[in-house]
mmCIF file of the C-alpha atoms, coordinates in Angstrom:
data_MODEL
# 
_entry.id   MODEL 
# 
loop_
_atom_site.group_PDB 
_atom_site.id 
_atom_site.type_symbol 
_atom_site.label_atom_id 
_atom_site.label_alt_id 
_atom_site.label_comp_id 
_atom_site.label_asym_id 
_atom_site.label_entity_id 
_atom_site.label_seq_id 
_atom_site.pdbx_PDB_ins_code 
_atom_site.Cartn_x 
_atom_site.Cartn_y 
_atom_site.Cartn_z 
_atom_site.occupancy 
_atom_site.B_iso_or_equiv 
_atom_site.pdbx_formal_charge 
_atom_site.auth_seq_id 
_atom_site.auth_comp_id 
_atom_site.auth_asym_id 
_atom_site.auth_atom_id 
_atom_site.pdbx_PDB_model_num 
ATOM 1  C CA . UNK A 1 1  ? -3.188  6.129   -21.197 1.00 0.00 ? 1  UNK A CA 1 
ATOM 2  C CA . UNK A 1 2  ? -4.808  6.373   -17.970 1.00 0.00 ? 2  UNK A CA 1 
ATOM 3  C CA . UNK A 1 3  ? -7.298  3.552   -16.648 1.00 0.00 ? 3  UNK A CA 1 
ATOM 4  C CA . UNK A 1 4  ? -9.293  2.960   -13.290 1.00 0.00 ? 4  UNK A CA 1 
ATOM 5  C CA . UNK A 1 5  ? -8.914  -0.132  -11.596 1.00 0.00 ? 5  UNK A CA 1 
ATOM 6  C CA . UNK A 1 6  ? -10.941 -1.729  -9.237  1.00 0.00 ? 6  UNK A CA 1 
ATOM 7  C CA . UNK A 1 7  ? -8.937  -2.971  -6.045  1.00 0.00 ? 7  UNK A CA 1 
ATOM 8  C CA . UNK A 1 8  ? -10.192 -5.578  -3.616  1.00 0.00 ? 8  UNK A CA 1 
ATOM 9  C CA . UNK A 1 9  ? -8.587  -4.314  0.046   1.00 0.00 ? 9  UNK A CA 1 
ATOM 10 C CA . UNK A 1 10 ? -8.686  -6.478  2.986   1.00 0.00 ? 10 UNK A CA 1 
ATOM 11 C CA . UNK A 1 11 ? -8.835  -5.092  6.084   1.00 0.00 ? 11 UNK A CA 1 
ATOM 12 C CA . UNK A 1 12 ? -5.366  -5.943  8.209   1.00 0.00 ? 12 UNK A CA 1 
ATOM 13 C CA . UNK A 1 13 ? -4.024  -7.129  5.177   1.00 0.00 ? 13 UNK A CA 1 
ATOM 14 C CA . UNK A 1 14 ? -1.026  -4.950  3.092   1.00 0.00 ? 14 UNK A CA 1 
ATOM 15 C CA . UNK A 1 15 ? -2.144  -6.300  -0.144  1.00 0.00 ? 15 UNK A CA 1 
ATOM 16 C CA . UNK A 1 16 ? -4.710  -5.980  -2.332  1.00 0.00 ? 16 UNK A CA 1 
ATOM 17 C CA . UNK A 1 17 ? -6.127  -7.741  -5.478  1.00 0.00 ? 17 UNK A CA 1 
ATOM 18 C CA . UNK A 1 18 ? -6.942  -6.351  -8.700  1.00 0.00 ? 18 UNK A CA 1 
ATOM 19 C CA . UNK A 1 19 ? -10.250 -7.066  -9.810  1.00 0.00 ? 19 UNK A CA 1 
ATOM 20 C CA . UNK A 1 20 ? -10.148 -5.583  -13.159 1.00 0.00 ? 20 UNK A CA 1 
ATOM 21 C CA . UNK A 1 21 ? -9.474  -2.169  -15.227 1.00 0.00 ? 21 UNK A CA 1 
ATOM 22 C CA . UNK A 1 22 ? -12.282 -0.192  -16.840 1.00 0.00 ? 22 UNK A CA 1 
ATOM 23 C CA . UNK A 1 23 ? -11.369 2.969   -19.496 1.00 0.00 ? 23 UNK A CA 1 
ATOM 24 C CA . UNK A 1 24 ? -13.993 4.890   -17.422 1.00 0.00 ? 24 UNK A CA 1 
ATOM 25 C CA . UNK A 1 25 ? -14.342 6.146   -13.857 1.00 0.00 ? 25 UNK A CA 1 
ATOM 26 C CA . UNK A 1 26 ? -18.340 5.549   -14.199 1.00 0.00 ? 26 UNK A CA 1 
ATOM 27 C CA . UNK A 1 27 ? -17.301 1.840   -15.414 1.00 0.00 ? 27 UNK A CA 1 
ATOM 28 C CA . UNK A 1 28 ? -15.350 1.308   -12.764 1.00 0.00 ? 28 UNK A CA 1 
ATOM 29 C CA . UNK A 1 29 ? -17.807 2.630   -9.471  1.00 0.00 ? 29 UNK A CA 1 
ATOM 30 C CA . UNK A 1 30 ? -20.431 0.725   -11.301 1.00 0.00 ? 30 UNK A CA 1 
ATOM 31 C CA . UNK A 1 31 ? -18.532 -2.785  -10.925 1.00 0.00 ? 31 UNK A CA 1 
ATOM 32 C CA . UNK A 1 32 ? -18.007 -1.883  -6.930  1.00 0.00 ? 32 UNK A CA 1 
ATOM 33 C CA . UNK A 1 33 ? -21.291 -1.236  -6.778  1.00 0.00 ? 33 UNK A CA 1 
ATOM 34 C CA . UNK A 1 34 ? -22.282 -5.019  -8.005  1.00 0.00 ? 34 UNK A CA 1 
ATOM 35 C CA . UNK A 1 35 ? -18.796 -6.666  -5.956  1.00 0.00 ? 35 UNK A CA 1 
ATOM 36 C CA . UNK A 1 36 ? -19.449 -4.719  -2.853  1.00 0.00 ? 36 UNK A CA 1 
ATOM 37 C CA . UNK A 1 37 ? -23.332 -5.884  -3.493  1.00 0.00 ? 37 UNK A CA 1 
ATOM 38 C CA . UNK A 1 38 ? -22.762 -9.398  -4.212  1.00 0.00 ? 38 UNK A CA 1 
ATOM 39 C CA . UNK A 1 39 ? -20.388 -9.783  -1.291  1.00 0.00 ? 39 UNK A CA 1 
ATOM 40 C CA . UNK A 1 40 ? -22.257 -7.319  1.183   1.00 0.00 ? 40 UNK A CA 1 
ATOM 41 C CA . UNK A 1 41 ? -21.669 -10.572 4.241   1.00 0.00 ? 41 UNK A CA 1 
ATOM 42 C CA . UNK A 1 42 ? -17.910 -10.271 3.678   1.00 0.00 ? 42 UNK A CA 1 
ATOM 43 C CA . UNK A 1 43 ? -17.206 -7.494  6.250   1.00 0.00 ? 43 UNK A CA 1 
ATOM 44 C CA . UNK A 1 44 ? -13.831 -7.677  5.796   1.00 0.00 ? 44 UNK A CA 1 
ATOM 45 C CA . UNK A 1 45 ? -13.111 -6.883  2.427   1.00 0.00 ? 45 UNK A CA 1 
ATOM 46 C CA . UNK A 1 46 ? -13.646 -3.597  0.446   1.00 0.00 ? 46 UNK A CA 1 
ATOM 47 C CA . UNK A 1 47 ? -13.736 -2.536  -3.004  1.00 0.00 ? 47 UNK A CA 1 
ATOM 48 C CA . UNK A 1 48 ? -11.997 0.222   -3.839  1.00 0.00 ? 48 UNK A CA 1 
ATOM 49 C CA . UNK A 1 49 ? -11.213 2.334   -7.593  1.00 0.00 ? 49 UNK A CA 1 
ATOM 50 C CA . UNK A 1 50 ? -8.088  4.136   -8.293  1.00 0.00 ? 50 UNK A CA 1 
ATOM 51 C CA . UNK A 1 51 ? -6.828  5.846   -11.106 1.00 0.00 ? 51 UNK A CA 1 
ATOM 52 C CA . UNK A 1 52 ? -3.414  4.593   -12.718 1.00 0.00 ? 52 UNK A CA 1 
ATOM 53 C CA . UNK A 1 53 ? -1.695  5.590   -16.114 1.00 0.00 ? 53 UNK A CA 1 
ATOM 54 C CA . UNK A 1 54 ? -0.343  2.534   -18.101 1.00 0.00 ? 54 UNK A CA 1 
ATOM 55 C CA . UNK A 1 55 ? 2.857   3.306   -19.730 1.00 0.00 ? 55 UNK A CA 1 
ATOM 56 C CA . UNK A 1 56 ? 4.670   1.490   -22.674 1.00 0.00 ? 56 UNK A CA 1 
ATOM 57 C CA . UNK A 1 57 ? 1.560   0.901   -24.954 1.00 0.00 ? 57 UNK A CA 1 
# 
């Protein structure tokens, strides 16, 4: 089954956070629209969507 996910990326950083998985690739630009929106002061930090494939479902 493949999903996007919506990453958060900070910049310098080599980690990221998952901010949530959408069955849609027009789902998931939509919600970095509104994060990278709501949080335009936060230079630092972008929002990012990537495609994944969950297995064992």
């Amino acid at each position: 089954m493949k999903i996007f996910v919506v990453k958060s990326v900070i910049e310098g950083e080599n980690e990221c956070v998952l901010m949530g998985a959408y069955p849609t690739l027009t789902e998931a630009n939509k919600r970095v629209e509104e994060l990278t929106k709501k949080y335009k002061q936060d230079k630092e930090t972008r929002y990012t969507t990537e495609q994944t494939e969950l297995t064992n479902f």
